[in-house]
XYZ file of C-alpha atoms in Angstrom:
686
model
C -5.301 -5.529 33.000
C -2.452 -4.831 30.592
C -2.041 -3.717 26.993
C -0.452 -6.387 24.778
C -0.752 -4.554 21.472
C -1.821 -1.096 20.381
C -2.417 0.488 16.964
C -3.676 3.790 15.679
C -6.111 3.191 12.817
C -5.799 6.652 11.321
C -8.360 6.219 8.557
C -11.375 4.112 7.640
C -10.775 0.600 8.947
C -12.330 -2.816 9.437
C -14.344 -1.568 12.398
C -15.332 2.012 11.634
C -15.129 4.748 8.973
C -13.598 6.978 11.658
C -10.092 7.085 13.145
C -9.787 4.586 16.003
C -7.328 3.244 18.514
C -7.178 -0.573 18.555
C -5.657 -2.536 21.391
C -5.371 -6.137 22.509
C -5.835 -6.247 26.272
C -5.341 -9.027 28.789
C -7.504 -9.325 31.896
C -9.114 -12.066 33.941
C -12.197 -9.923 34.612
C -15.397 -10.945 32.811
C -16.539 -8.273 30.314
C -13.139 -6.576 30.672
C -13.099 -5.613 26.991
C -16.431 -3.807 27.146
C -15.352 -2.016 30.323
C -12.121 -0.834 28.715
C -13.880 0.358 25.541
C -16.584 2.212 27.481
C -14.109 3.822 29.881
C -11.788 4.941 27.068
C -14.704 6.560 25.257
C -16.076 8.112 28.454
C -12.731 9.721 29.323
C -12.463 11.297 25.868
C -16.044 12.549 26.001
C -15.257 14.111 29.389
C -12.667 16.198 27.527
C -15.360 17.306 25.035
C -13.880 15.100 22.315
C -16.534 14.257 19.639
C -16.235 10.447 19.769
C -18.965 7.816 19.823
C -17.868 4.490 18.300
C -16.561 1.674 20.455
C -16.224 -2.079 19.968
C -14.904 -5.030 21.987
C -14.576 -8.706 21.140
C -12.748 -11.702 22.623
C -9.574 -12.757 20.836
C -10.132 -16.163 19.231
C -8.326 -18.887 21.147
C -7.219 -16.551 23.965
C -9.809 -16.673 26.796
C -8.270 -13.775 28.782
C -7.628 -11.438 25.842
C -9.841 -8.785 24.264
C -9.618 -6.729 21.100
C -10.859 -3.230 21.885
C -11.505 -0.502 19.310
C -12.482 3.059 20.254
C -12.868 6.152 18.093
C -10.575 9.118 18.754
C -10.405 12.726 17.578
C -6.822 13.436 18.706
C -4.276 10.606 18.716
C -2.422 11.605 21.880
C -5.661 12.042 23.812
C -7.006 8.701 22.561
C -3.826 6.894 23.594
C -3.762 8.596 26.986
C -7.451 7.773 27.520
C -6.804 4.092 26.812
C -3.842 4.024 29.195
C -5.918 5.757 31.870
C -8.816 3.340 31.340
C -6.497 0.351 31.765
C -5.096 1.852 34.979
C -8.586 2.569 36.372
C -9.762 -0.984 35.671
C -6.512 -2.394 37.061
C -7.195 -0.484 40.265
C -10.508 -2.308 40.638
C -8.705 -5.610 40.018
C -6.445 -4.719 42.970
C -9.526 -3.819 45.067
C -8.482 -0.153 45.051
C -10.740 2.846 44.459
C -10.181 4.178 40.886
C -9.340 7.903 40.824
C -11.552 8.965 37.921
C -11.464 12.682 38.739
C -7.669 12.893 38.497
C -7.664 10.915 35.252
C -10.188 13.298 33.680
C -8.307 16.353 34.907
C -5.024 15.146 33.403
C -6.674 14.264 30.108
C -8.386 17.645 29.886
C -5.050 19.374 30.362
C -3.495 17.257 27.598
C -6.403 17.886 25.222
C -6.275 21.621 25.903
C -2.537 21.783 25.199
C -2.995 20.184 21.786
C -6.183 21.868 20.699
C -6.199 23.935 17.519
C -7.062 27.587 17.873
C -10.693 28.566 17.398
C -9.823 30.182 14.059
C -8.050 27.071 12.772
C -10.938 24.887 13.930
C -13.385 27.113 12.064
C -11.338 26.901 8.856
C -11.083 23.117 9.155
C -14.823 22.734 9.804
C -15.823 24.898 6.851
C -13.408 23.156 4.493
C -14.618 19.716 5.605
C -18.236 20.805 5.118
C -17.353 21.675 1.507
C -15.937 18.176 0.948
C -12.290 19.229 1.065
C -9.919 16.647 2.637
C -8.624 18.115 5.902
C -5.538 16.790 7.662
C -3.633 18.062 10.655
C 0.074 17.591 9.939
C 1.085 17.137 13.579
C -0.759 17.408 16.878
C 2.246 19.311 18.241
C 1.488 22.274 15.983
C -1.272 24.176 14.226
C -0.371 23.331 10.622
C -3.296 21.981 8.555
C -3.451 20.630 5.014
C -6.569 21.250 2.962
C -6.667 19.042 -0.122
C -4.054 16.824 -1.775
C -1.146 16.922 -4.168
C -0.619 19.937 -6.383
C -4.121 21.214 -5.519
C -3.537 21.431 -1.766
C -3.586 24.456 0.500
C -1.881 24.765 3.873
C -3.166 26.798 6.783
C -1.584 28.079 9.984
C -2.638 30.917 12.259
C -0.878 34.188 11.601
C 0.453 33.216 8.192
C -0.162 36.710 6.855
C 0.845 37.404 3.250
C 1.839 33.929 2.153
C 1.187 31.533 -0.708
C -1.075 28.477 -0.698
C 1.796 26.234 0.519
C 2.770 28.603 3.354
C 6.326 28.668 2.037
C 7.386 31.859 3.803
C 5.833 30.785 7.107
C 7.533 27.394 6.953
C 10.936 28.918 6.239
C 10.646 30.765 9.556
C 9.173 27.923 11.654
C 11.611 25.043 12.033
C 9.192 22.680 13.753
C 6.461 23.008 11.128
C 9.080 22.582 8.400
C 10.364 19.397 10.062
C 6.834 17.988 10.335
C 6.315 18.355 6.600
C 9.716 16.908 5.727
C 9.102 13.875 7.940
C 5.692 13.358 6.344
C 7.391 13.473 2.929
C 9.664 10.644 4.169
C 12.721 12.854 4.105
C 15.226 12.156 6.923
C 15.840 14.941 9.445
C 18.066 15.125 12.551
C 16.567 14.042 15.856
C 15.410 17.064 17.843
C 13.206 17.968 20.770
C 10.012 19.113 19.091
C 9.518 21.667 21.889
C 12.910 23.242 21.219
C 13.980 22.551 17.618
C 17.383 23.901 16.678
C 20.121 23.316 14.136
C 22.379 20.395 14.937
C 26.184 20.539 15.103
C 28.196 18.847 12.372
C 29.712 19.432 8.966
C 27.049 20.325 6.415
C 26.739 19.722 2.726
C 25.196 22.792 1.119
C 23.206 22.064 -2.055
C 21.800 24.751 -4.327
C 18.490 24.065 -6.065
C 17.801 26.168 -9.150
C 14.525 25.877 -11.069
C 13.804 22.639 -9.200
C 17.133 21.003 -10.099
C 19.896 20.439 -7.529
C 23.325 21.624 -8.540
C 25.283 18.717 -7.097
C 27.079 15.672 -8.515
C 25.973 13.243 -5.787
C 22.669 11.785 -7.040
C 21.390 10.905 -3.566
C 22.101 14.337 -2.105
C 20.596 15.974 -5.182
C 17.370 13.981 -4.926
C 16.949 14.751 -1.215
C 17.589 18.473 -1.807
C 15.147 18.657 -4.724
C 12.381 16.920 -2.763
C 12.955 19.093 0.309
C 12.646 22.257 -1.774
C 9.560 20.972 -3.624
C 7.872 19.960 -0.357
C 8.107 23.566 0.824
C 7.045 24.994 -2.543
C 10.463 26.372 -3.529
C 11.822 26.334 -7.089
C 15.060 27.954 -5.882
C 16.549 27.057 -2.513
C 19.631 26.322 -0.496
C 19.399 22.988 1.313
C 21.794 22.104 4.125
C 22.335 18.379 4.596
C 23.940 16.418 7.427
C 25.405 12.908 6.969
C 22.951 10.056 7.568
C 23.163 6.279 7.840
C 21.699 5.645 4.406
C 20.809 9.035 2.963
C 21.659 12.621 3.968
C 19.435 14.304 6.550
C 17.807 17.657 5.848
C 18.968 20.125 8.490
C 17.743 23.383 6.981
C 16.120 24.849 3.883
C 16.689 28.480 3.019
C 15.027 30.496 0.290
C 13.105 33.611 -0.602
C 9.567 33.899 -1.936
C 7.688 36.966 -3.174
C 4.792 38.275 -1.053
C 1.469 36.588 -1.808
C -2.110 37.229 -0.770
C -3.230 33.634 -1.448
C -3.930 32.856 2.199
C -6.399 35.746 2.473
C -8.473 34.120 -0.276
C -8.209 30.525 0.985
C -11.841 29.798 1.870
C -13.199 31.814 -1.063
C -11.007 29.861 -3.479
C -12.025 26.549 -1.947
C -15.707 27.467 -2.301
C -15.163 28.162 -6.002
C -13.079 25.019 -6.599
C -15.327 22.355 -8.157
C -12.682 19.689 -7.525
C -12.534 20.641 -3.849
C -8.717 20.658 -3.842
C -8.673 16.968 -4.738
C -6.515 15.142 -7.271
C -7.474 11.874 -9.005
C -6.660 8.868 -6.796
C -6.818 5.202 -7.809
C -6.546 2.617 -5.022
C -5.789 -1.026 -5.862
C -6.306 -3.995 -3.559
C -6.695 -7.778 -3.786
C -4.821 -10.916 -2.803
C -2.776 -11.371 -5.981
C -1.781 -9.042 -8.812
C -1.831 -5.745 -6.913
C 1.697 -4.608 -7.735
C 1.539 -5.399 -11.437
C -1.858 -3.720 -11.827
C -0.682 -0.678 -9.883
C 2.440 -0.273 -12.002
C 0.433 -0.776 -15.214
C -1.983 1.986 -14.254
C 0.764 4.352 -13.097
C 2.671 3.799 -16.348
C -0.392 4.615 -18.460
C -1.235 7.700 -16.381
C 2.327 8.995 -16.621
C 2.380 8.292 -20.355
C -0.747 10.434 -20.693
C 1.155 13.400 -19.284
C 0.243 13.474 -15.583
C 2.873 13.910 -12.874
C 2.160 10.583 -11.210
C 2.768 9.581 -7.620
C 2.798 5.813 -7.143
C 3.127 3.687 -3.999
C 3.583 -0.076 -4.318
C 5.652 -2.974 -3.004
C 8.476 -1.599 -5.176
C 8.549 1.707 -3.240
C 7.281 5.248 -3.694
C 7.898 6.923 -7.024
C 7.135 10.274 -8.607
C 7.000 10.103 -12.382
C 8.830 6.786 -12.290
C 11.706 8.001 -10.095
C 11.784 5.991 -6.850
C 12.459 8.039 -3.712
C 11.624 5.407 -1.077
C 12.281 1.688 -1.499
C 10.608 -1.327 0.052
C 7.014 -2.318 0.703
C 5.125 0.987 0.529
C 1.525 -0.217 0.471
C 0.254 1.339 3.697
C -0.907 4.540 5.328
C 2.329 6.533 5.615
C 3.467 5.784 2.073
C 0.089 6.785 0.673
C 0.082 9.932 2.775
C 3.519 10.839 1.417
C 2.205 10.617 -2.158
C -0.958 12.592 -1.399
C 0.971 15.220 0.581
C 3.491 15.986 -2.164
C 2.806 19.314 -3.914
C 4.215 17.706 -7.061
C 1.619 14.924 -7.335
C -1.051 15.463 -9.988
C -2.419 11.912 -10.012
C -1.998 9.225 -7.312
C -1.953 5.443 -7.876
C -1.829 3.531 -4.588
C -1.382 -0.193 -4.039
C -3.195 -1.061 -0.825
C -2.311 -4.214 1.102
C -4.177 -6.073 3.828
C -1.473 -5.321 6.390
C -1.615 -1.578 5.837
C -5.399 -1.532 6.140
C -5.344 -3.500 9.401
C -2.434 -1.594 10.950
C -3.336 2.003 10.048
C -6.512 2.118 7.951
C -6.997 4.119 4.769
C -4.943 7.247 4.135
C -7.787 8.988 2.286
C -11.450 9.645 2.932
C -12.350 8.707 -0.620
C -10.678 7.880 -3.929
C -11.751 8.456 -7.506
C -11.510 4.763 -8.409
C -11.078 1.701 -6.208
C -9.999 -1.631 -7.718
C -10.668 -4.992 -6.029
C -8.830 -7.661 -8.027
C -9.572 -10.901 -6.172
C -9.751 -12.445 -2.715
C -8.290 -15.796 -1.690
C -7.181 -17.365 1.582
C -3.876 -15.717 2.384
C -2.710 -14.217 5.710
C -5.621 -15.829 7.563
C -5.350 -16.209 11.324
C -3.552 -12.851 11.637
C -4.788 -9.579 13.195
C -8.240 -10.945 13.953
C -8.948 -11.978 10.342
C -9.702 -15.707 10.379
C -11.912 -16.292 7.330
C -11.836 -15.369 3.657
C -15.101 -13.475 4.193
C -13.456 -11.308 6.850
C -10.472 -10.754 4.561
C -12.848 -9.658 1.806
C -14.391 -7.083 4.140
C -10.929 -5.681 4.868
C -10.123 -5.338 1.194
C -13.579 -3.869 0.525
C -12.491 -0.737 2.401
C -10.821 0.514 -0.778
C -13.879 0.182 -3.018
C -16.208 1.367 -0.247
C -14.319 4.672 -0.313
C -14.418 4.959 -4.111
C -16.599 7.018 -6.402
C -16.192 4.206 -8.963
C -15.598 0.596 -7.865
C -13.832 -1.766 -10.289
C -14.765 -5.348 -9.372
C -13.785 -8.779 -10.672
C -16.966 -10.418 -11.965
C -15.199 -13.823 -11.887
C -14.535 -13.627 -8.136
C -17.459 -14.339 -5.812
C -16.027 -12.226 -2.987
C -15.599 -9.228 -5.283
C -19.153 -9.633 -6.576
C -20.447 -9.867 -2.997
C -18.602 -6.647 -2.152
C -21.023 -4.726 -4.348
C -23.770 -5.152 -1.762
C -21.632 -3.273 0.779
C -20.981 -0.271 -1.458
C -22.669 3.083 -0.836
C -25.763 3.551 -2.989
C -24.186 6.239 -5.186
C -21.049 4.228 -6.072
C -20.717 3.469 -9.793
C -19.559 -0.090 -10.556
C -17.350 -1.272 -13.430
C -16.894 -5.031 -13.792
C -14.100 -6.896 -15.549
C -14.177 -10.545 -16.552
C -12.153 -13.149 -18.415
C -15.439 -14.761 -19.536
C -17.682 -12.964 -22.049
C -20.636 -15.104 -20.944
C -20.188 -14.385 -17.228
C -23.785 -13.893 -15.971
C -22.799 -11.053 -13.608
C -21.085 -9.262 -16.477
C -23.942 -9.881 -18.905
C -26.586 -8.646 -16.469
C -24.502 -5.555 -15.751
C -24.146 -4.778 -19.472
C -27.857 -5.327 -20.075
C -28.562 -2.752 -17.379
C -26.343 -0.226 -19.147
C -23.320 -0.654 -16.857
C -19.695 -0.168 -17.881
C -17.343 -3.137 -18.127
C -14.164 -4.635 -19.586
C -13.999 -8.257 -20.704
C -12.029 -10.726 -22.798
C -13.631 -11.922 -26.009
C -11.732 -14.151 -28.435
C -8.515 -13.088 -26.667
C -9.280 -9.409 -27.326
C -9.838 -6.849 -24.553
C -13.239 -5.216 -25.039
C -14.857 -2.400 -23.103
C -18.291 -0.891 -22.875
C -18.753 2.661 -21.646
C -22.108 4.410 -21.705
C -23.347 1.430 -23.773
C -20.746 2.070 -26.476
C -18.719 -1.095 -27.055
C -15.130 -0.724 -28.266
C -12.176 -2.957 -29.003
C -9.128 -2.119 -26.875
C -6.408 -4.521 -28.084
C -5.514 -8.206 -28.398
C -4.286 -9.676 -25.122
C -1.272 -11.101 -26.942
C -0.102 -7.546 -27.712
C 0.330 -6.799 -24.009
C 3.962 -7.638 -23.102
C 3.093 -8.543 -19.507
C 0.909 -11.437 -20.714
C 3.802 -13.267 -22.413
C 1.886 -13.776 -25.613
C -1.297 -14.534 -23.712
C 0.231 -17.307 -21.582
C 0.113 -15.317 -18.343
C -3.669 -15.384 -18.003
C -3.525 -13.651 -14.630
C -1.835 -10.674 -16.268
C -4.629 -10.538 -18.830
C -6.990 -10.166 -15.860
C -4.697 -7.534 -14.334
C -4.607 -5.695 -17.663
C -8.401 -5.656 -17.809
C -8.579 -4.309 -14.266
C -6.099 -1.585 -15.232
C -8.105 -0.795 -18.377
C -11.304 -0.553 -16.335
C -9.697 1.794 -13.795
C -8.273 3.986 -16.544
C -11.605 4.068 -18.390
C -13.363 5.076 -15.162
C -10.775 7.851 -14.728
C -11.579 9.353 -18.110
C -8.763 7.977 -20.260
C -9.452 7.160 -23.906
C -9.165 3.736 -25.518
C -6.065 4.966 -27.359
C -4.423 6.038 -24.072
C -5.326 2.734 -22.403
C -3.947 0.733 -25.314
C -0.762 2.808 -25.411
C -0.177 2.243 -21.707
C -0.762 -1.509 -21.715
C 1.227 -2.148 -24.902
C 4.307 -0.284 -23.635
C 4.408 -1.580 -20.051
C 7.252 -4.069 -19.629
C 7.008 -6.458 -16.686
C 10.596 -7.560 -16.175
C 13.217 -7.798 -13.451
C 13.896 -4.055 -13.701
C 10.411 -2.536 -13.944
C 8.466 -5.181 -12.001
C 10.863 -7.475 -10.110
C 9.600 -10.833 -8.838
C 6.510 -10.642 -11.018
C 6.678 -13.169 -13.875
C 10.340 -12.433 -14.678
C 11.552 -14.860 -17.358
C 15.247 -15.552 -18.008
C 16.741 -17.522 -20.890
C 19.625 -19.843 -19.923
C 20.504 -21.743 -23.053
C 18.085 -24.633 -23.388
C 16.162 -23.917 -20.171
C 14.186 -21.001 -18.823
C 13.905 -19.677 -15.288
C 10.648 -18.059 -14.146
C 11.074 -15.852 -11.073
C 7.966 -14.786 -9.157
C 6.747 -13.708 -5.720
C 4.065 -16.445 -5.609
C 3.452 -17.610 -2.035
C -0.173 -18.810 -1.847
C -2.189 -21.517 -3.665
C -4.002 -19.126 -6.013
C -0.746 -17.492 -7.107
C 1.016 -20.821 -7.656
C -1.908 -22.146 -9.691
C -1.885 -19.067 -11.949
C 1.897 -19.096 -12.317
C 1.829 -22.731 -13.404
C -0.190 -21.820 -16.511
C 2.543 -19.485 -17.727
C 5.310 -21.946 -16.812
C 3.591 -24.804 -18.643
C 3.127 -22.676 -21.742
C 6.785 -21.686 -21.720
C 7.797 -25.319 -21.328
C 5.771 -26.114 -24.434
C 7.743 -23.574 -26.430
C 5.037 -20.894 -26.564
C 5.245 -17.217 -25.600
C 7.153 -14.211 -26.830
C 10.671 -15.646 -26.672
C 12.157 -17.942 -29.275
C 11.239 -21.575 -28.797
C 14.069 -23.732 -27.515
C 13.367 -26.481 -29.991
C 13.224 -28.981 -27.110
C 9.570 -28.588 -26.128
C 7.549 -29.935 -24.545
C 9.616 -29.741 -21.394
C 8.900 -30.254 -17.723
C 8.130 -27.623 -15.096
C 10.232 -27.854 -11.939
C 9.398 -25.528 -9.058
C 11.381 -24.163 -6.128
C 8.629 -23.197 -3.687
C 8.029 -21.785 -0.222
C 5.516 -19.855 1.881
C 5.976 -17.717 5.024
C 5.743 -19.566 8.312
C 3.036 -17.320 9.775
C 0.435 -19.047 7.586
C -1.767 -21.661 9.203
C -0.859 -25.362 8.942
C -3.823 -26.035 6.661
C -2.808 -23.161 4.356
C 0.770 -24.414 4.077
C -0.453 -27.952 3.422
C -2.813 -26.741 0.687
C 0.022 -24.754 -0.898
C 1.973 -27.995 -1.170
C -1.008 -29.867 -2.594
C -1.649 -27.144 -5.185
C 1.973 -27.154 -6.308
C 2.023 -30.961 -6.530
C -0.969 -30.795 -8.855
C 0.596 -28.219 -11.177
C 4.358 -28.899 -11.252
C 6.378 -31.975 -12.187
C 8.989 -31.819 -9.421
C 9.115 -29.735 -6.245
C 12.087 -28.327 -4.340
C 10.661 -26.961 -1.093
C 12.697 -24.574 1.049
C 12.299 -22.633 4.280
C 12.121 -18.866 3.752
C 10.615 -16.845 6.610
C 9.949 -19.071 9.620
C 8.117 -16.309 11.555
C 7.849 -17.810 15.046
C 7.993 -21.402 13.815
C 10.924 -23.728 14.321
C 13.213 -23.403 11.297
C 12.256 -25.966 8.688
C 8.787 -26.632 10.087
C 6.919 -24.640 7.420
C 8.822 -26.354 4.601
C 8.051 -29.774 6.042
C 4.316 -28.987 6.252
C 4.307 -27.792 2.618
C 6.179 -30.934 1.552
C 3.823 -33.190 3.510
C 0.837 -31.594 1.786
C 2.487 -32.136 -1.594
C 3.318 -35.785 -0.884
C -0.204 -36.484 0.332
C -1.651 -35.013 -2.857
C 0.785 -36.963 -5.027
C 1.716 -36.278 -8.625
C 5.166 -34.728 -8.145
C 8.512 -35.734 -6.695
C 9.181 -33.689 -3.548
C 12.512 -32.619 -2.010
C 13.056 -30.377 1.040
C 15.960 -27.974 1.692
C 16.939 -25.708 4.544
C 17.818 -22.696 2.363
C 16.733 -21.091 -0.886
C 20.232 -21.452 -2.393
C 20.289 -25.226 -1.846
C 16.815 -25.615 -3.348
C 17.624 -23.456 -6.392
C 20.853 -25.321 -7.041
C 19.143 -28.709 -6.780
C 16.365 -27.606 -9.105
C 18.817 -26.126 -11.598
C 20.891 -29.324 -11.677
C 17.736 -31.387 -12.297
C 16.725 -29.341 -15.353
C 16.946 -30.884 -18.814
C 16.769 -29.122 -22.198
C 13.330 -27.571 -22.696
C 12.497 -27.457 -18.966
C 11.264 -24.429 -17.056
C 12.477 -23.813 -13.508
C 10.060 -21.782 -11.379
C 11.602 -19.995 -8.412
C 9.137 -18.532 -5.914
C 11.280 -15.899 -4.247
C 10.461 -13.256 -1.653
C 13.769 -11.396 -1.748
C 15.153 -10.486 -5.179
C 16.806 -11.581 -8.390
C 20.203 -11.360 -6.651
C 19.225 -14.443 -4.603
C 18.774 -16.427 -7.814
C 21.967 -15.117 -9.402
C 24.175 -15.884 -6.402
C 22.710 -19.367 -5.961
C 23.449 -20.226 -9.603
C 26.858 -18.547 -9.511
C 28.124 -21.143 -7.027
C 27.541 -23.978 -9.509
C 27.483 -22.328 -12.958
C 29.259 -18.964 -13.126
C 28.627 -18.373 -16.873
C 24.888 -18.953 -16.413
C 24.853 -16.570 -13.442
C 26.516 -13.928 -15.596
C 23.842 -14.340 -18.261
C 21.186 -13.966 -15.563
C 22.837 -10.779 -14.292
C 22.980 -9.321 -17.802
C 19.277 -10.021 -18.422
C 18.325 -8.548 -15.032
C 20.359 -5.356 -15.501
C 18.670 -2.099 -16.593
C 19.024 -1.311 -20.280
C 21.910 1.054 -21.012
């Protein structure tokens, strides 16, 4: 038996509400998966670990592989138990006697070395019993977080007279300080956690006064400010070492006045009605997650909350990005929730993050499930849309209020899986939707579109929010999918206690362009043609995008009409190669039905032969008919061909997974003035 893949599902996951270790194992033994799951659980229980859940299933299409999932209480013990179980079963495969006693003895020693003290365990148990989120920062130390964001407490044995963030204790314990900085996604030098010590090298010393770094280098200043804030310091001296991309935090020095907060920790938690929690909105779905997340975060920030937001655009605090890239999973969410500066968290939650690590929170204030369609199927054990819906349901299952799309059958079906005490808010593009109407008749809350006006009902009081055409992200109502996203955002904000005026102010001032929301319905004017840049990569997204593109080609929308409408819609399209053949073929067929001419290119081959995915998409388009189809090896070639084919009044759709720079550079090679105009429109306003 051998381990092919291993993951730590640190929060609620597809298999269990508890933390689990998931592994794909290979063995020729019958029932090998069940044996591995049982043995892994048994070994942990022999160490007095409180675990019970286990699960094993064959991997589809792989007769000698098993997917095994077992609950764990401590990560290192769970991993060691799995490794020991595999070795014990392998011994039987070799006709050797498995040494169970030695395996248990070694695991008990490991568990004992990482166990919290009895006092810390008692504090954690009592806090958890009160409903306070409890998180151990690292299994190599005794530091615990109780609660989230600006309402959190930290606990460590022997803290003495210290504040709720343990600032003084952390300043004198390098390893605990490093653990918190790493969790905050701040770079630190590599060190032996058993013997942490300052590293040699020339240091940059940055002073932080009243939360503001006194340094001209913006990157160094941001790192210093976040390091100080993470430790609860308004005034600090931060020593930085050079790093590959950003400076590394080597040391933080400061002074704090004596505080008796820690002595009152449990008493204060008992009196805290919010149980050290901050408002958290989680957003999931197949399409529209990023836009909806950024809409909500913008409205929350506009209302005066210090807002932590994690999305595919990165992690931001009050609109200032401190980590770039796809930040839709466990560690990004944990960074937002762990920050002492966060007053309100808005977290985009993707399928991949849920399957790889699980949820980062035990529950959220509001969970939003936008839609579910067949994307990413055949990956990570998720082979059907129904299974994908169950993955995405994790967000609303953990919510006090679930916002569901009444127009999506999978979202409606998710209601049956919700806990009995979960409040539901529906949103719908159709005022006569029977699910919506029944919900309203029963006194439920909802948001819907009526005569192109967003309406909401809360506690049976119906109110007008705003016309959809007044929301910039809808492009004068042409981007119907962004009307749906706006309604989902309005529903989440309503459920969080925001007024109609605050919701309207947020939606009407949110700009979805290449700066604030790149690759999401970004429209560029190039003389007599328009270019529509978007991240679309599945049939549902392409179908929705086509509505906006067709409206623009007909001279509608917020921008000035070209005077040449109606024009054609030409599309430069792709989809990642890890999609199934049938999904790629259907993407091509969908695009052929909605666009006038297709320029298909290969983007991310992902274990396919280069060009294979593009050919499958093109074949699907040709079989469906209705559009001329061309295939190219690169995005630049496809963009250039599409651009050359455009006539006055046309719209060129570019489905891009990288960035606006890809479009600009492709055009620059054939039309430098047009590329310059693109660059100017994509640049941040001065």
